[in-house]
C-alpha positions as a printed NumPy array, in Angstrom:
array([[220.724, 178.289, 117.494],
       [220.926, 179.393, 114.194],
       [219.633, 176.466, 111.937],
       [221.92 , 177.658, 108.843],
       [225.067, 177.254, 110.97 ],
       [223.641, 173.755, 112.48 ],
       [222.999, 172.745, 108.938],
       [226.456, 173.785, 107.923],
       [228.564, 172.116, 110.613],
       [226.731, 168.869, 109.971],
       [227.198, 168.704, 106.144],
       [230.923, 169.383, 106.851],
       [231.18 , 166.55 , 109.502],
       [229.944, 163.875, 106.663],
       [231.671, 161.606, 104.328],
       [231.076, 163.226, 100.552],
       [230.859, 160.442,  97.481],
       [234.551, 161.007,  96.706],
       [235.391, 160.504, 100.199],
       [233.604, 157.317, 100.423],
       [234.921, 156.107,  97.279],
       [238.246, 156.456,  98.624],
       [237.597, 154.497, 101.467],
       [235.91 , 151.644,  99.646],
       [238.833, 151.469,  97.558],
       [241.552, 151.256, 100.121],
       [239.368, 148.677, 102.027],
       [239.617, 146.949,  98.892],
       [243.074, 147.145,  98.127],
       [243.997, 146.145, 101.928],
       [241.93 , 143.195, 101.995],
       [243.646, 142.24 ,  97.878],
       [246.863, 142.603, 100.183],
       [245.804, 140.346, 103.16 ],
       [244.528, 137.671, 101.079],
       [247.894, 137.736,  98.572],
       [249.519, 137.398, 102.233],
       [247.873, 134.749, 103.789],
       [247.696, 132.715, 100.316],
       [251.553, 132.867, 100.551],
       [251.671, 132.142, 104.032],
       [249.546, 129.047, 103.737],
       [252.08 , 127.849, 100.423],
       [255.04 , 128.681, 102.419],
       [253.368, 126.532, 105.219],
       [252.682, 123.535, 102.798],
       [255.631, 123.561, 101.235],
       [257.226, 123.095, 104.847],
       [254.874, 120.481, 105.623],
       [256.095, 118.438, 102.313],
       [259.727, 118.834, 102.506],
       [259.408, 117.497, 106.123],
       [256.859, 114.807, 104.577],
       [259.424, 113.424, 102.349],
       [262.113, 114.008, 105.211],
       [260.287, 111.101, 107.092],
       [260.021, 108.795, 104.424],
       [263.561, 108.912, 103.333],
       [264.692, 108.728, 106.797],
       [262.522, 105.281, 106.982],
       [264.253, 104.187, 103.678],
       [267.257, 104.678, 105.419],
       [266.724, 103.086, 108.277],
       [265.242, 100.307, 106.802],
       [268.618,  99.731, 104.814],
       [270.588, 100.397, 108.018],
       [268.233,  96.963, 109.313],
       [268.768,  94.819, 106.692],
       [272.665,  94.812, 106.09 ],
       [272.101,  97.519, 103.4  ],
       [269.708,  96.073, 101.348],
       [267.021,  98.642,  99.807],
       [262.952,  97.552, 100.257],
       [261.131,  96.67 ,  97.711],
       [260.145,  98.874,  94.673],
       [257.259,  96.941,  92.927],
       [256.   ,  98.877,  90.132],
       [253.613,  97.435,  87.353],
       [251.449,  94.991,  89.406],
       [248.42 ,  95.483,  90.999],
       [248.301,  92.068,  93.476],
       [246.481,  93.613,  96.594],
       [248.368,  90.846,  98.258],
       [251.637,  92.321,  97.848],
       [254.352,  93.388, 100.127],
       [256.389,  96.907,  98.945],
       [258.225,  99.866, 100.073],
       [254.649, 101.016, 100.503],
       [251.729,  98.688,  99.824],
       [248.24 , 100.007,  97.607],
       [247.905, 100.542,  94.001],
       [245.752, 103.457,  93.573],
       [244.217, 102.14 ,  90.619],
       [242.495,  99.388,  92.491],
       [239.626, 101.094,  93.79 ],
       [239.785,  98.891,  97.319],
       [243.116, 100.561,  97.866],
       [242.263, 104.193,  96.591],
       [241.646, 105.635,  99.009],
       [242.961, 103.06 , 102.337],
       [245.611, 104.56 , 103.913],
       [245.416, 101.738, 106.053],
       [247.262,  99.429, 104.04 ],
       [250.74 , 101.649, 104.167],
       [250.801, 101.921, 107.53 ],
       [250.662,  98.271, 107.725],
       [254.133,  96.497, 108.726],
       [253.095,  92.924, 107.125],
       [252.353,  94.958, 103.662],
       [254.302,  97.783, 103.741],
       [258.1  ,  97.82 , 104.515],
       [258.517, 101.369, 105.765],
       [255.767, 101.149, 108.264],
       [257.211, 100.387, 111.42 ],
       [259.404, 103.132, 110.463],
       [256.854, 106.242, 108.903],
       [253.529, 105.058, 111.032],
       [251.696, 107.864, 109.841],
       [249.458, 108.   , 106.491],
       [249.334, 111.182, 106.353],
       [253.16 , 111.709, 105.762],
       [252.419, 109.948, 102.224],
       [250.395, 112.785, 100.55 ],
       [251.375, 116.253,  99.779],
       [248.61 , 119.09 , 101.347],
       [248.079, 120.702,  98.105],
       [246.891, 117.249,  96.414],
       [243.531, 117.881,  96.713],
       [242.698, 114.155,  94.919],
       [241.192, 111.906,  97.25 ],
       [244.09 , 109.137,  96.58 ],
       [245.544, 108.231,  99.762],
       [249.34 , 108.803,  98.604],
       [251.346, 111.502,  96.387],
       [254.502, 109.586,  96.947],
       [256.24 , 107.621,  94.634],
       [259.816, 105.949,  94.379],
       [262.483, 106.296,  91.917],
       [262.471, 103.435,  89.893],
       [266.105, 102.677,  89.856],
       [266.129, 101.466,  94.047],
       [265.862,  97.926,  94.189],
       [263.047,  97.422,  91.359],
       [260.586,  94.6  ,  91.458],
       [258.348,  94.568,  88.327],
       [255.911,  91.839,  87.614],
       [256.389,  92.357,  84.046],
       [260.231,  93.294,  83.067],
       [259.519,  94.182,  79.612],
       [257.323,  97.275,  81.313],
       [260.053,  98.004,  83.987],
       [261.657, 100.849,  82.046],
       [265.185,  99.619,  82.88 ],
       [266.332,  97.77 ,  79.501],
       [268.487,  98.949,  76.316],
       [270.342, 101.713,  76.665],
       [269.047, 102.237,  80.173],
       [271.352,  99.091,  81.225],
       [274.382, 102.178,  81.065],
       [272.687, 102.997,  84.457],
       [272.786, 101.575,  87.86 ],
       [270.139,  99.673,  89.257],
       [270.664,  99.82 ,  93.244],
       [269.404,  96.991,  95.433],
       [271.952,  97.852,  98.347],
       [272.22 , 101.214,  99.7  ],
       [276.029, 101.125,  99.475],
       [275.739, 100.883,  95.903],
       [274.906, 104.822,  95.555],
       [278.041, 106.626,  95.201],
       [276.973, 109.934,  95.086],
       [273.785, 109.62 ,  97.529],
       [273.358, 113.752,  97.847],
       [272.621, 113.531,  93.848],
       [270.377, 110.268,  93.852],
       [266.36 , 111.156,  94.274],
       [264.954, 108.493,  96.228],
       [261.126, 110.256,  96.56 ],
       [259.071, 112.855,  94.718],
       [255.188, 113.479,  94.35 ],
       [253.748, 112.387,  91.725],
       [250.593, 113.607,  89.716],
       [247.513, 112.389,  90.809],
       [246.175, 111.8  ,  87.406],
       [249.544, 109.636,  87.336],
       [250.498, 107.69 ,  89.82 ],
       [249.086, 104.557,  90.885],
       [251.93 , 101.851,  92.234],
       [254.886, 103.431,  94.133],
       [257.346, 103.268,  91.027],
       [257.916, 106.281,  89.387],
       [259.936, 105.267,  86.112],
       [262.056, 106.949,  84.229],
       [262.778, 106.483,  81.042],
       [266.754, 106.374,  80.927],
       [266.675, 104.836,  77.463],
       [264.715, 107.851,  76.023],
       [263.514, 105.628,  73.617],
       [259.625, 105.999,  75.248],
       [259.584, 101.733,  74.988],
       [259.235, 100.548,  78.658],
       [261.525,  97.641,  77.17 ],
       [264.005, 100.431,  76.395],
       [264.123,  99.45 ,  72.689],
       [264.929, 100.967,  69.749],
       [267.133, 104.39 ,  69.429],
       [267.459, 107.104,  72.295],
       [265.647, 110.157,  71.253],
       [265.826, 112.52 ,  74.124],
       [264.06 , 113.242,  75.906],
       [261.139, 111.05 ,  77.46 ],
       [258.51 , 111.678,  80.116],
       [256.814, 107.745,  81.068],
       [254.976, 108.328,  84.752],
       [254.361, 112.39 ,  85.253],
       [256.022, 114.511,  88.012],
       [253.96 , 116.276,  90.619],
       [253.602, 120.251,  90.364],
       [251.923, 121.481,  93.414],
       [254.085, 123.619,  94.85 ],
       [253.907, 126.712,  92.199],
       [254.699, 124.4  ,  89.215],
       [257.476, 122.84 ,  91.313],
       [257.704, 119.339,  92.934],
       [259.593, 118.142,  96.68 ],
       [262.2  , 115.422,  96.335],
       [264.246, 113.668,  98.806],
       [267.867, 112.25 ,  98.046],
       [269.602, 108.862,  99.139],
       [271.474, 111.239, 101.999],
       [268.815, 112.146, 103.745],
       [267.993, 115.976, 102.427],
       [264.889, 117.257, 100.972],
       [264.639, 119.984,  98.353],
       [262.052, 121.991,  95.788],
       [262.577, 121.862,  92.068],
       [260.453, 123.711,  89.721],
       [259.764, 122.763,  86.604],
       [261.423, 124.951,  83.952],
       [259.412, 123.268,  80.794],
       [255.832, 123.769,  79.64 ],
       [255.923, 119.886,  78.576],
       [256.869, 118.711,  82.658],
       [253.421, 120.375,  83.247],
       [251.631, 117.657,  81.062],
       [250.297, 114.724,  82.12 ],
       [251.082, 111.363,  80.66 ],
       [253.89 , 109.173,  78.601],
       [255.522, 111.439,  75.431],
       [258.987, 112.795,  73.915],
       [259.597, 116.21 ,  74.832],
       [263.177, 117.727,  72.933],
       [266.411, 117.146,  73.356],
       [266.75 , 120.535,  75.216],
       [264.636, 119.5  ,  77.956],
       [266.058, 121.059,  81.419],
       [264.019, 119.245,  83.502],
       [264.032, 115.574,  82.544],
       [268.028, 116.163,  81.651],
       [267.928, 117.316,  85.698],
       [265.791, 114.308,  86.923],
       [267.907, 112.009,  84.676],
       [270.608, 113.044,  86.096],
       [269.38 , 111.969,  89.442],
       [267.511, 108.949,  88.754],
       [271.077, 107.157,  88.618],
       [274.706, 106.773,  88.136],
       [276.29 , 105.764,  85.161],
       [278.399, 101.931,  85.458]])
């Protein structure tokens, strides 16, 4: 065989550097593809799992009312007496409780247990904080606050309704009854706000729209999962760079979001 033709027919039968380069770069670009896929899938996937998280729990709430002739459980917010009984018992700043997811699924301490007997139903997937619980109540259902003047329910917030019987809600569909709160955030299961907008948690002083006190979750794509007093789940993302901060401060009177949380925290008298 002639060794010129054999040399030939091999060199045409490899990959040249361009060629290769090609390759390497659609490899790449497929595998940039599969990974923006499967991070989606697995967001779509938590997402799911939290909406159906805080399905649970508001279904327990409900139930719970539908047990005791109407009446809401307990919403303790402020305290941090291990001993308590609540909607759902542990303060996460007490470091015994941190972390025991034991305590909410107990029926002498926590309320909703004998109806949401699973821990796990308490914590969003994408809060990576090793607090036992994400989920905190609105602050208007049947509040129980060691210390009123911190209860964020005085001056001008007394316009509002404070519901300790489920009947009370007139629109329930609007009402939030659930949302995740930041971990950096939360630590009894009262989320307040701040109807007053006055930023005093006695609600003194003048309104001055708008005011963040305890800090919404945002781990869902800078969005957070709410249930509502009828029973339905739904996303919300925040609109504002200031719902994306953590801690107690006015924001401006053309907030979107708190004006939309407001406006489901409760009904005017």
């Amino acid at each position: 065989m002639n060794n010129n033709h054999f040399a030939r027919s091999r060199s045409r039968n490899a990959f040249t550097l361009i060629e290769l380069l090609v390759v390497i770069a659609i490899i790449g670009i497929l595998a940039a593809l599969l990974l923006t896929a499967v991070s989606r899938a697995k967001a779509t996937a938590a997402k799911a799992t939290c909406l159906n998280n805080h399905r649970q729990v508001v279904l327990g709430w409900q139930m719970f009312a539908d047990d005791h002739s109407g009446r809401l459980p307990s919403n303790m917010g402020g305290g941090q007496n291990i001993a308590s009984t609540n909607w759902v018992a542990g303060h996460l700043y007490n470091p015994w409780e941190t972390k025991n997811t034991d305590v909410m699924v107990d029926p002498n301490r926590s309320q909703l247990a004998p109806y949401v007997p699973n821990p796990k139903v308490y914590k969003c997937p994408l809060d990576k904080s090793v607090q036992a619980r994400s989920i905190s109540m609105n602050n208007r259902l049947n509040p129980v606050n060691p210390d009123p003047s911190r209860a964020v329910l005085g001056g001008y917030g007394t316009n509002f309704m404070i519901y300790v019987n489920i009947g009370q809600i007139r629109k329930p569909s609007l009402i939030f009854v659930t949302l995740d709160e930041r971990s950096d955030s939360i630590n009894d299961g009262y989320f307040a706000v701040d109807l007053s907008n006055t930023g005093n948690f006695a609600g003194g002083g003048t309104p001055n729209p708008y005011w963040w006190v305890d800090s919404a979750g945002m781990y869902h794509n800078n969005g957070c999962i709410l249930s509502f007093a009828d029973g339905h789940t739904e996303y919300h993302k925040w609109l504002e760079a200031s719902s994306l901060i953590w801690g107690p401060r006015h924001t401006s009177p053309n907030d979107r979001d708190l004006a939309w949380l407001q406006e489901r925290t409760a009904e005017r008298k």
